[in-house]
Steps between C-alpha positions, in 0.01 A plus 500: 500500500519302823727198505524215750793252514479191724788286619577226746309204361657164463488129598485407864420187700180471708557674832747746354487878451519757221477878503348676203570861421321744262625840407257757362628782274357776279345844542319406816320744727381250761470129538193414699537124515737229388440126497591157387287272295573145374370273229561129488440302180134445428391743778391858521725776624448555867600757760780386727566810704455878482619804692387870510708806540422517866599129554165321521526146354281240353588130455343204334397238758729246347814703573420662841771431750743400229537798272573865597460799274696821563589816317762769471294805405809717441626269228166387363575134588285216629626172639344160563677285753379141449576245772395135548437466126279227378468346154158663478681836492651423163388766258605806309497793737401844368557838668226763482502867586214756496498869556531822307764600240582822327407566143789573259507873584446451873192720468261250662479162658352186355398183686712189409502133560807307371628146493848355490596219261497236771761278671482118522493336841527122501478298822600138483365220723 
């Protein structure tokens, strides 16, 4: 019903940069928030950064000053600019979106929360 596709992951040396992108598609009425989460081997999935429709942001302490989240509301796209990458940033990064979608007849709106399939980010020492 609502699909998310991430891109931009890869292998980078410590101190380098990557930019992740996530495109949300489907019968969407409104996206209230979008965010990036990550999960490293043996660890729980954690919030990296989130952004609301009006532009308010929330970052994990571990990435403040290094990562920047932004969005293009017109194209239902969220970005994560990652600078000064560290080996500790190595993880699978997942995009998330929450809001309201239409039912199949567009007769009413339904809350949704959807995840992408993830993109691997690997930072070498």
